[in-house]
Tab-separated table of C-alpha atoms and ligand atoms in Angstrom:
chain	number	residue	atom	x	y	z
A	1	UNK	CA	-41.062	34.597	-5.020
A	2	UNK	CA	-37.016	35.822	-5.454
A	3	UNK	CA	-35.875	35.086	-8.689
A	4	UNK	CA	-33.418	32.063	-8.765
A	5	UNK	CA	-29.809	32.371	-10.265
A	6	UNK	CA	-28.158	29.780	-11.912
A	7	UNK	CA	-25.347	30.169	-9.404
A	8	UNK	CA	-27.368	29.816	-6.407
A	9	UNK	CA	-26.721	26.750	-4.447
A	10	UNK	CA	-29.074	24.981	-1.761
A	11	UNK	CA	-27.434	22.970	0.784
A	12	UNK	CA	-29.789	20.359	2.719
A	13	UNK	CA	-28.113	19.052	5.959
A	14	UNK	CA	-25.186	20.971	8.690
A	15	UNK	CA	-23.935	18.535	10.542
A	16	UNK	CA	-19.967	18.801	10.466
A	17	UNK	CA	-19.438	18.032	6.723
A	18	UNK	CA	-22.803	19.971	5.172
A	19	UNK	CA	-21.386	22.836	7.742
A	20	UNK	CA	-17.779	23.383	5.359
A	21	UNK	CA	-19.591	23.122	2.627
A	22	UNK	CA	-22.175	25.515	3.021
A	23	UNK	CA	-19.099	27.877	4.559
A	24	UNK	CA	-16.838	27.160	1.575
A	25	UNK	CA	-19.778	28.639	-0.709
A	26	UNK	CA	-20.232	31.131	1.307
A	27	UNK	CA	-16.665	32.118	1.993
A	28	UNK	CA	-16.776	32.651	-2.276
A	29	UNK	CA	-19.602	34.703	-2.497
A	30	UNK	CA	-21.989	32.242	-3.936
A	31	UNK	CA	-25.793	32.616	-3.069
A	32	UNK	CA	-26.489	29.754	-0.858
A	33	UNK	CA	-29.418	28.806	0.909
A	34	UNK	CA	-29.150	26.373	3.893
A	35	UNK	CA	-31.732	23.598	5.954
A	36	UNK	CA	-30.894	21.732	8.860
A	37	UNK	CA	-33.328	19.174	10.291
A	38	UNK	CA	-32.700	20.547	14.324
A	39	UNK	CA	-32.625	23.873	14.450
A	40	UNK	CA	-29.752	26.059	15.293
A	41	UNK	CA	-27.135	24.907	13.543
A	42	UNK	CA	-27.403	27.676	10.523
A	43	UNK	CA	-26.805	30.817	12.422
A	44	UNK	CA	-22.792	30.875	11.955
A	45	UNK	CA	-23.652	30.598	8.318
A	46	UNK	CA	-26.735	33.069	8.130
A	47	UNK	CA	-24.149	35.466	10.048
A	48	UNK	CA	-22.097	35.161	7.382
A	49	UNK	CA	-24.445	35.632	4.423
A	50	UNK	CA	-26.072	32.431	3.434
A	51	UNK	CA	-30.474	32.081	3.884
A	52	UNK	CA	-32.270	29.472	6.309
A	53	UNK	CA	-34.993	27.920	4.598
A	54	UNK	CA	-37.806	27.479	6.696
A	55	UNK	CA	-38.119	23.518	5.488
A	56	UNK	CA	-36.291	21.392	3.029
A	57	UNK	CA	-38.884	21.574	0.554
A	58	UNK	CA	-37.769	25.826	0.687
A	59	UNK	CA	-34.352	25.067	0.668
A	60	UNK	CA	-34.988	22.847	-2.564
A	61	UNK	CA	-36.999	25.337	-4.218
A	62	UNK	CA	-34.557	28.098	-3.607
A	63	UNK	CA	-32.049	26.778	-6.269
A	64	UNK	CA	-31.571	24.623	-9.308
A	65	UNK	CA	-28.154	22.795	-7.374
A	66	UNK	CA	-29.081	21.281	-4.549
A	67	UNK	CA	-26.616	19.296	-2.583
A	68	UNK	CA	-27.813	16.766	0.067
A	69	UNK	CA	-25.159	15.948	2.893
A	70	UNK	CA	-27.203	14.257	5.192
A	71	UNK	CA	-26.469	11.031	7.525
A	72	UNK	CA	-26.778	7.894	5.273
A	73	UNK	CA	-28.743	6.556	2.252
A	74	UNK	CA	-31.976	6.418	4.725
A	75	UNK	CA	-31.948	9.656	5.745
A	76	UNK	CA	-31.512	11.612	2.272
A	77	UNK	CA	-35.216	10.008	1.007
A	78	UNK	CA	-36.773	9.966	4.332
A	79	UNK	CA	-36.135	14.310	3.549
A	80	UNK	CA	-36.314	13.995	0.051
A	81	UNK	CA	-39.029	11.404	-0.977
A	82	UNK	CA	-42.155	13.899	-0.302
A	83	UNK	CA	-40.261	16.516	-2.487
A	84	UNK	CA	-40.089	14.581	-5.585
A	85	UNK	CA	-42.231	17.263	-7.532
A	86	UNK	CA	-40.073	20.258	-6.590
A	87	UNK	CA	-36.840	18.483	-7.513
A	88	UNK	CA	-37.795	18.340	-11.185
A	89	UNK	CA	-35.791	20.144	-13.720
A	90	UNK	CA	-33.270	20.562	-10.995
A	91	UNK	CA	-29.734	19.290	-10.227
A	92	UNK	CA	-29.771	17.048	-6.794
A	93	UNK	CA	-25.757	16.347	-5.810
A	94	UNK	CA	-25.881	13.704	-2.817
A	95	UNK	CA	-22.674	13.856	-1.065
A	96	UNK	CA	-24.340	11.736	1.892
A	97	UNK	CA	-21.940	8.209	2.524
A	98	UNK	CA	-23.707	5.402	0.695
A	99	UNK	CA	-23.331	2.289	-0.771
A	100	UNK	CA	-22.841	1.884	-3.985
A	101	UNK	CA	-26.327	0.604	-4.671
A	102	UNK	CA	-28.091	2.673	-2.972
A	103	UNK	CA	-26.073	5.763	-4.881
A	104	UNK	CA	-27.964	3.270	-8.145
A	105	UNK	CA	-31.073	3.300	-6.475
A	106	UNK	CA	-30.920	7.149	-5.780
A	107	UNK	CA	-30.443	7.917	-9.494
A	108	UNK	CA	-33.282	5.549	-10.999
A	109	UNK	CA	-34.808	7.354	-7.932
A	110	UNK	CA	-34.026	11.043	-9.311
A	111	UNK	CA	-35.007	10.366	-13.037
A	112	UNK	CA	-38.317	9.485	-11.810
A	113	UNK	CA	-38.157	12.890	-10.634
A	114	UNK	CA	-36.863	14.539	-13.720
A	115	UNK	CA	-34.151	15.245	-11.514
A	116	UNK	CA	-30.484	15.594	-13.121
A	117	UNK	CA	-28.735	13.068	-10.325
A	118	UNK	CA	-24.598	13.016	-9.526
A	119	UNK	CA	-23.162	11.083	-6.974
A	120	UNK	CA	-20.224	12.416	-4.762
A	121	UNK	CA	-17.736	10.701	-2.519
A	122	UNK	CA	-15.971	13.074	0.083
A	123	UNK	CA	-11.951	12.000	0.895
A	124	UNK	CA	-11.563	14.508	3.256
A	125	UNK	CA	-12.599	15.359	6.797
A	126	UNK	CA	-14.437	18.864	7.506
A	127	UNK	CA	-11.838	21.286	8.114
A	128	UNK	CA	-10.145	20.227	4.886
A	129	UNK	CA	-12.998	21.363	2.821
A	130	UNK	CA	-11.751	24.251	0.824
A	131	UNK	CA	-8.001	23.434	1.421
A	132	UNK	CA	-5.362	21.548	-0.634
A	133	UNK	CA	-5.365	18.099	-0.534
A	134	UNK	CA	-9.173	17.171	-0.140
A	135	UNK	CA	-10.448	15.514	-2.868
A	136	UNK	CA	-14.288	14.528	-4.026
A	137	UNK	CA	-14.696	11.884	-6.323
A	138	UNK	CA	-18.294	12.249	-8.510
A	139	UNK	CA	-20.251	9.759	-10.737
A	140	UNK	CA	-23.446	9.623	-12.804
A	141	UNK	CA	-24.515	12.715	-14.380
A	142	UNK	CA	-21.528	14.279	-16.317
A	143	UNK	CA	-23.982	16.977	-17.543
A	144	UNK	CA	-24.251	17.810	-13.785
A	145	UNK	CA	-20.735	17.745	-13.288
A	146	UNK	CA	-19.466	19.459	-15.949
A	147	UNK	CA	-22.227	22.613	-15.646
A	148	UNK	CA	-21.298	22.657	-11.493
A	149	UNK	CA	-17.592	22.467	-11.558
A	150	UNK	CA	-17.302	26.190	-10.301
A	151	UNK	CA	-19.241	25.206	-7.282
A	152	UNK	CA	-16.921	22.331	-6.602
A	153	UNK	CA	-13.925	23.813	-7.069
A	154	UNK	CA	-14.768	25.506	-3.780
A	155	UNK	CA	-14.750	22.209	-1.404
A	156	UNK	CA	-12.046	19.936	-3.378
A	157	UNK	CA	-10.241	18.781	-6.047
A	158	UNK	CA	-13.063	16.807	-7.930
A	159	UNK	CA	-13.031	13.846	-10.522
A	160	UNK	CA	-15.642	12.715	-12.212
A	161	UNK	CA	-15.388	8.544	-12.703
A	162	UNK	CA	-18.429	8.059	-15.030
A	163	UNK	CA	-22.326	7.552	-15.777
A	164	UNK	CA	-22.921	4.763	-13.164
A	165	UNK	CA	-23.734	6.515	-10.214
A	166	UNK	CA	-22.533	3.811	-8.206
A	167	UNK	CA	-18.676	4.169	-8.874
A	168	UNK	CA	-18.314	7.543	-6.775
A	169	UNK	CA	-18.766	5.358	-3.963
A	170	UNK	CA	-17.116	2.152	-4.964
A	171	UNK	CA	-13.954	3.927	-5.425
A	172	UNK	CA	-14.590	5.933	-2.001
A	173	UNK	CA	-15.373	2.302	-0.501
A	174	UNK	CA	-12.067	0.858	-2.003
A	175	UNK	CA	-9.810	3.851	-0.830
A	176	UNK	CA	-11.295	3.510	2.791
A	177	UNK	CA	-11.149	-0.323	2.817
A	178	UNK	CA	-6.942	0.232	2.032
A	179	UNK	CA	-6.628	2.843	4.831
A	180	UNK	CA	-8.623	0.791	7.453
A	181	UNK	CA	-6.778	-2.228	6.934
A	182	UNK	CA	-3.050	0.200	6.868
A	183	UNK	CA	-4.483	1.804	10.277
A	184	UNK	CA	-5.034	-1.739	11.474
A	185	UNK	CA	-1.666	-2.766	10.883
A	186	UNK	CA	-0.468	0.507	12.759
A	187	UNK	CA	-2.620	-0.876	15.709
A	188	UNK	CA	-1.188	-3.877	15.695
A	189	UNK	CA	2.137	-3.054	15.803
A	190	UNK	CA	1.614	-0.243	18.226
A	191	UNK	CA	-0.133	-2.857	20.391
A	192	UNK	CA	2.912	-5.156	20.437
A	193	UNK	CA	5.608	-2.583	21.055
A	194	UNK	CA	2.987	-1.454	24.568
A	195	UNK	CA	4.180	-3.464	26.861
A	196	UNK	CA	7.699	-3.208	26.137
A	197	UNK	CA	6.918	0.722	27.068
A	198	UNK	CA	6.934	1.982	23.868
A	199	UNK	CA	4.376	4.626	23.387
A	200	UNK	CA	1.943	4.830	20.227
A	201	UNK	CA	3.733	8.122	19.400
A	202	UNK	CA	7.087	6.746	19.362
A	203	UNK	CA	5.583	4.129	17.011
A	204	UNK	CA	3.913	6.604	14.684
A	205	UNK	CA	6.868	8.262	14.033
A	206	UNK	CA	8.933	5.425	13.153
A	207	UNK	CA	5.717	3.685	11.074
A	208	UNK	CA	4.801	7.217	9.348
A	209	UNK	CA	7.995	6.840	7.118
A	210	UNK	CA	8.203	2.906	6.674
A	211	UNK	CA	4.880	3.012	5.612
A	212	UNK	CA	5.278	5.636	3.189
A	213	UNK	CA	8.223	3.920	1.445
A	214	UNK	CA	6.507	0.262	1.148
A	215	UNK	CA	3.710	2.111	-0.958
A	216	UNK	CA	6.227	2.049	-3.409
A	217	UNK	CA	5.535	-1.600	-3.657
A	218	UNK	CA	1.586	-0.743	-4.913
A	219	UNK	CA	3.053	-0.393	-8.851
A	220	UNK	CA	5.026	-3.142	-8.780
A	221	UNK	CA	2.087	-5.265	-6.966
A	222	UNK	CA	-0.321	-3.744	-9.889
A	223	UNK	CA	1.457	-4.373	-12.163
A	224	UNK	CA	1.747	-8.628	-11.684
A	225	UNK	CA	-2.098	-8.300	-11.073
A	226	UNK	CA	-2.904	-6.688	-14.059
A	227	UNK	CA	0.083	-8.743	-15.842
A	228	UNK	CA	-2.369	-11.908	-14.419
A	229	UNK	CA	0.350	-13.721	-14.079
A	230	UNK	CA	1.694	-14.372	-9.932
A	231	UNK	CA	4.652	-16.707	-11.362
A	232	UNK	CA	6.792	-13.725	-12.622
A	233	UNK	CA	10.008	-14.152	-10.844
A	234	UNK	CA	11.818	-11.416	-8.586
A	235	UNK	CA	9.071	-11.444	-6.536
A	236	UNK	CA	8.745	-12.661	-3.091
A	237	UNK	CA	7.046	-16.078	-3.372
A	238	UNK	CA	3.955	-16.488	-0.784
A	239	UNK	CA	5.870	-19.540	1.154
A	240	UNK	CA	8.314	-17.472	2.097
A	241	UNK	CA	5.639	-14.676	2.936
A	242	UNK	CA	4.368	-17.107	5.928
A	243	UNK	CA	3.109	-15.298	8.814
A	244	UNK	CA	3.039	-18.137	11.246
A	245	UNK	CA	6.372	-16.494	13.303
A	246	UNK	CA	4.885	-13.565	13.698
A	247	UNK	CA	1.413	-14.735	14.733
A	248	UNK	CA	3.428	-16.758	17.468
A	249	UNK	CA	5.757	-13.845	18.236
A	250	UNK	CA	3.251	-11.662	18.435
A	251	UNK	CA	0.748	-13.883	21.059
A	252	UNK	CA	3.667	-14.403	23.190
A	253	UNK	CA	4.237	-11.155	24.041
A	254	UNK	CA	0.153	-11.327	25.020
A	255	UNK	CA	-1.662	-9.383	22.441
A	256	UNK	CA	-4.290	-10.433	19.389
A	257	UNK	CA	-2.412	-11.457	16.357
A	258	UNK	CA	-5.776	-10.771	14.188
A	259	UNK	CA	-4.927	-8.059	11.732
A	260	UNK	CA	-1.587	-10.434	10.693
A	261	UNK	CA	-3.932	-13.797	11.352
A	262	UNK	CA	-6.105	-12.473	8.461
A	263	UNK	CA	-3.332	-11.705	6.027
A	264	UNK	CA	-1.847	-15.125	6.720
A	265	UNK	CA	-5.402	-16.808	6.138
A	266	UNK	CA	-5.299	-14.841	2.479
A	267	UNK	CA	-1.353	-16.286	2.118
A	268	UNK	CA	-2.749	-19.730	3.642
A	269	UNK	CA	-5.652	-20.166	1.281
A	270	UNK	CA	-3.514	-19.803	-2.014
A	271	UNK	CA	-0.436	-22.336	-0.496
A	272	UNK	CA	-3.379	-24.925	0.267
A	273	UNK	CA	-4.555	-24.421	-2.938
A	274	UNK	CA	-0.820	-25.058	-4.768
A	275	UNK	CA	0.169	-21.450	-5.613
A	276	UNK	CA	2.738	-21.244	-2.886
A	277	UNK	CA	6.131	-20.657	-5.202
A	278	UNK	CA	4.215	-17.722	-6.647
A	279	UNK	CA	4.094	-14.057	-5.971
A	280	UNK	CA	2.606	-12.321	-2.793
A	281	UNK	CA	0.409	-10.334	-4.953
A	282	UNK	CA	-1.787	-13.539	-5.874
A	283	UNK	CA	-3.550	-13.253	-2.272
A	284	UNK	CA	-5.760	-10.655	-4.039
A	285	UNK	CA	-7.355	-14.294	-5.507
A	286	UNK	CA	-8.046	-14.881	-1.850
A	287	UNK	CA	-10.246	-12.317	-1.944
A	288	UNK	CA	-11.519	-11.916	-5.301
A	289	UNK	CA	-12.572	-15.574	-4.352
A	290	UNK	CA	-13.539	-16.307	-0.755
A	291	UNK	CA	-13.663	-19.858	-0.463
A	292	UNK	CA	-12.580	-20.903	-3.784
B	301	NDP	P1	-23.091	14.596	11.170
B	301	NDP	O1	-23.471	13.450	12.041
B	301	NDP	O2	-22.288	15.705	11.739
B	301	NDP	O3	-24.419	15.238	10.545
B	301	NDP	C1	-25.461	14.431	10.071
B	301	NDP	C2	-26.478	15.318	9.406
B	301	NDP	O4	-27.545	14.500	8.927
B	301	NDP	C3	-27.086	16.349	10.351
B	301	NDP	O5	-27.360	17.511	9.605
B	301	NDP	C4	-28.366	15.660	10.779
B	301	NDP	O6	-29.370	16.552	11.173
B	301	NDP	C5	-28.765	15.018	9.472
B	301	NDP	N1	-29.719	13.934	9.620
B	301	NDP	C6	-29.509	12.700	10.158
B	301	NDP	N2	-30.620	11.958	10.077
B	301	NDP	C7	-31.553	12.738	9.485
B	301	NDP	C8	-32.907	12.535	9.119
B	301	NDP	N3	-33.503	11.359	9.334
B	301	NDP	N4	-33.558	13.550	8.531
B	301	NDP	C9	-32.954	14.743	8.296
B	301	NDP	N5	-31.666	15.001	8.612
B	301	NDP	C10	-30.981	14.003	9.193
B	301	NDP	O7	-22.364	13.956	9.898
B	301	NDP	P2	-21.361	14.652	8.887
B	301	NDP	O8	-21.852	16.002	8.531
B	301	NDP	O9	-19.973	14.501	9.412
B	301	NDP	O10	-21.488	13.674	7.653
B	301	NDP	C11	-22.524	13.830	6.697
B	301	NDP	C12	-22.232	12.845	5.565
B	301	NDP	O11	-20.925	13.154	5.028
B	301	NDP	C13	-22.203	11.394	6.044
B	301	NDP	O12	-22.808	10.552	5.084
B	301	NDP	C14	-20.714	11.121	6.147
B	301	NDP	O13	-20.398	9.756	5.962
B	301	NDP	C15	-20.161	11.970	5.008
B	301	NDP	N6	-18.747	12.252	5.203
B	301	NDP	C16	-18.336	12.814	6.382
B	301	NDP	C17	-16.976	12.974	6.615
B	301	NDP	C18	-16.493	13.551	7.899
B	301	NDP	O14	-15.268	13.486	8.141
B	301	NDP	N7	-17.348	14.122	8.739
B	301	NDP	C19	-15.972	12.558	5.616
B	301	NDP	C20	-16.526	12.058	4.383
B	301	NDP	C21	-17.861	11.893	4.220
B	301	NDP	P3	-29.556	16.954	12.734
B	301	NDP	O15	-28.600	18.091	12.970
B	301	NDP	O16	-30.979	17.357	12.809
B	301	NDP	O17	-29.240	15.735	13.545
């Protein structure tokens, strides 16, 4: 059996994002052995130096880091569950998408094992592995984190948010939820501007820089949140913040007003409930409590 290297490195899943991983370690000279579930997709790698394991329980063997990139929460145990006994003593890093609570689940899961268990979330998209501006966020074991940093330096800037292996992804979660709802609002406003034969690229470029300015409103947001108190004046009161115009604006020209409907249900909910005079920021109640 080859001796095993406390640098070596075990990668279990190459689909896009396991793929520039396993080529970022490669790329820096690190022993790294590789598994895929289909076959095939390790030859670009084993071309340029990393091992095929024959089976996942090989590819866990072959290291004491092994990082699982795999599909979703279901997928990592369906491969990992009937390995429990060779993950002991090691270090598992699952940078698969999960919820929160399953990221939990996997750690109480993983000391079971005697495994050492850190959580990653990935805020970048494959070809930015290894590149500036890609960033992985990590939570549960610092030990893990702390003794593996070299390895991570390789994909991404990393952070590590704490013991509770469940933050990694709540903070991945909360990042997402901001840019779906921004892209949304993109949409929408793309979607009005169509039939007036504006194209999407002419609205990207003039939303690209608007947008980018009115995140200078976050800290100031932030700060009346975390102030708790929505009365503060100078800001713009949530009466005045009323959608309704632009709902009607926007169905007359023939397309859905829904990404500005919902923001004017938050508004709605805090002006039925007497808070209208105070800030915009309170809508964050809204949500905090749904139905309240
Ligand atoms: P892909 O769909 O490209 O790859 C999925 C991988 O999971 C493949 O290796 C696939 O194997 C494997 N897989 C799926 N189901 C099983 C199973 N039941 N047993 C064994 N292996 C299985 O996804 P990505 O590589 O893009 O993403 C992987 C993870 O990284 C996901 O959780 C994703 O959310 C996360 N991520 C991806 C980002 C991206 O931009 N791509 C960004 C941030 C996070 P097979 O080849 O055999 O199908």
């Amino acid at each position: 059996m080859p001796q095993i290297h406390d640098t070596d490195v075990s990668i279990l899943g190459l689909g896009a994002m396991g793929s520039a991983l396993a080529e970022a370690l490669v790329k820096a000279g690190m022993r790294t052995t590789v598994w895929n579930r289909s076959p095939g997709k390790a030859d670009a790698l084993v071309a340029r130096g990393a091992t095929e394991a024959a089976s996942a329980a090989e590819a866990v063997r072959a290291s004491r880091l092994v990082i699982v990139c795999l599909f979703d929460h279901d997928s990592v145990h369906e491969v990992l569950d009937p390995l429990v006994d060779d993950l002991a003593g090691r270090t598992l890093v699952n940078l698969t998408t999960t919820k929160p609570e399953q990221a939990r689940q996997s750690a109480v899961w993983a000391a079971q094992a005697k495994a050492d268990y850190l959580d990653g979330g990935i805020m970048a998209v494959p070809s930015m592995i290894g590149q500036p501006g890609a960033s992985i966020l990590y939570s549960g074991s610092e030990k893990a984190y702390r003794e593996n940093t070299a390895v991570f330096e390789q994909w991404a800037a990393g952070t590590y948010y704490g013991e509770d292996a469940g933050l990694a992804s709540l903070y991945d979660f909360a990042l997402l939820s901001a840019m779906y709802v921004m892209f949304a609002g993109f949409m929408q406003g793309a979607a009005m501007l169509a039939p007036a034969g504006v194209s999407a690229g002419r609205f990207a470029e003039m939303a690209a820089p608007w947008l980018t300015a009115m995140t200078g409103e976050l800290g100031g947001y932030a700060e009346v949140i975390d102030g708790g108190d929505y009365s503060v004046p100078g800001q713009q009161s949530l009466t005045f913040s009323n959608l309704s115009l632009f709902i009607e604006a926007i169905a007359e020209e023939g397309v859905s007003p829904e990404p500005v409907a919902m923001v004017q249900r938050l508004i709605q909910q805090q002006v039925d409930a007497g808070h209208g005079t105070d800030g915009f920021a309170r809508i964050i109640e809204s949500i905090k409590h749904p139905g309240a």
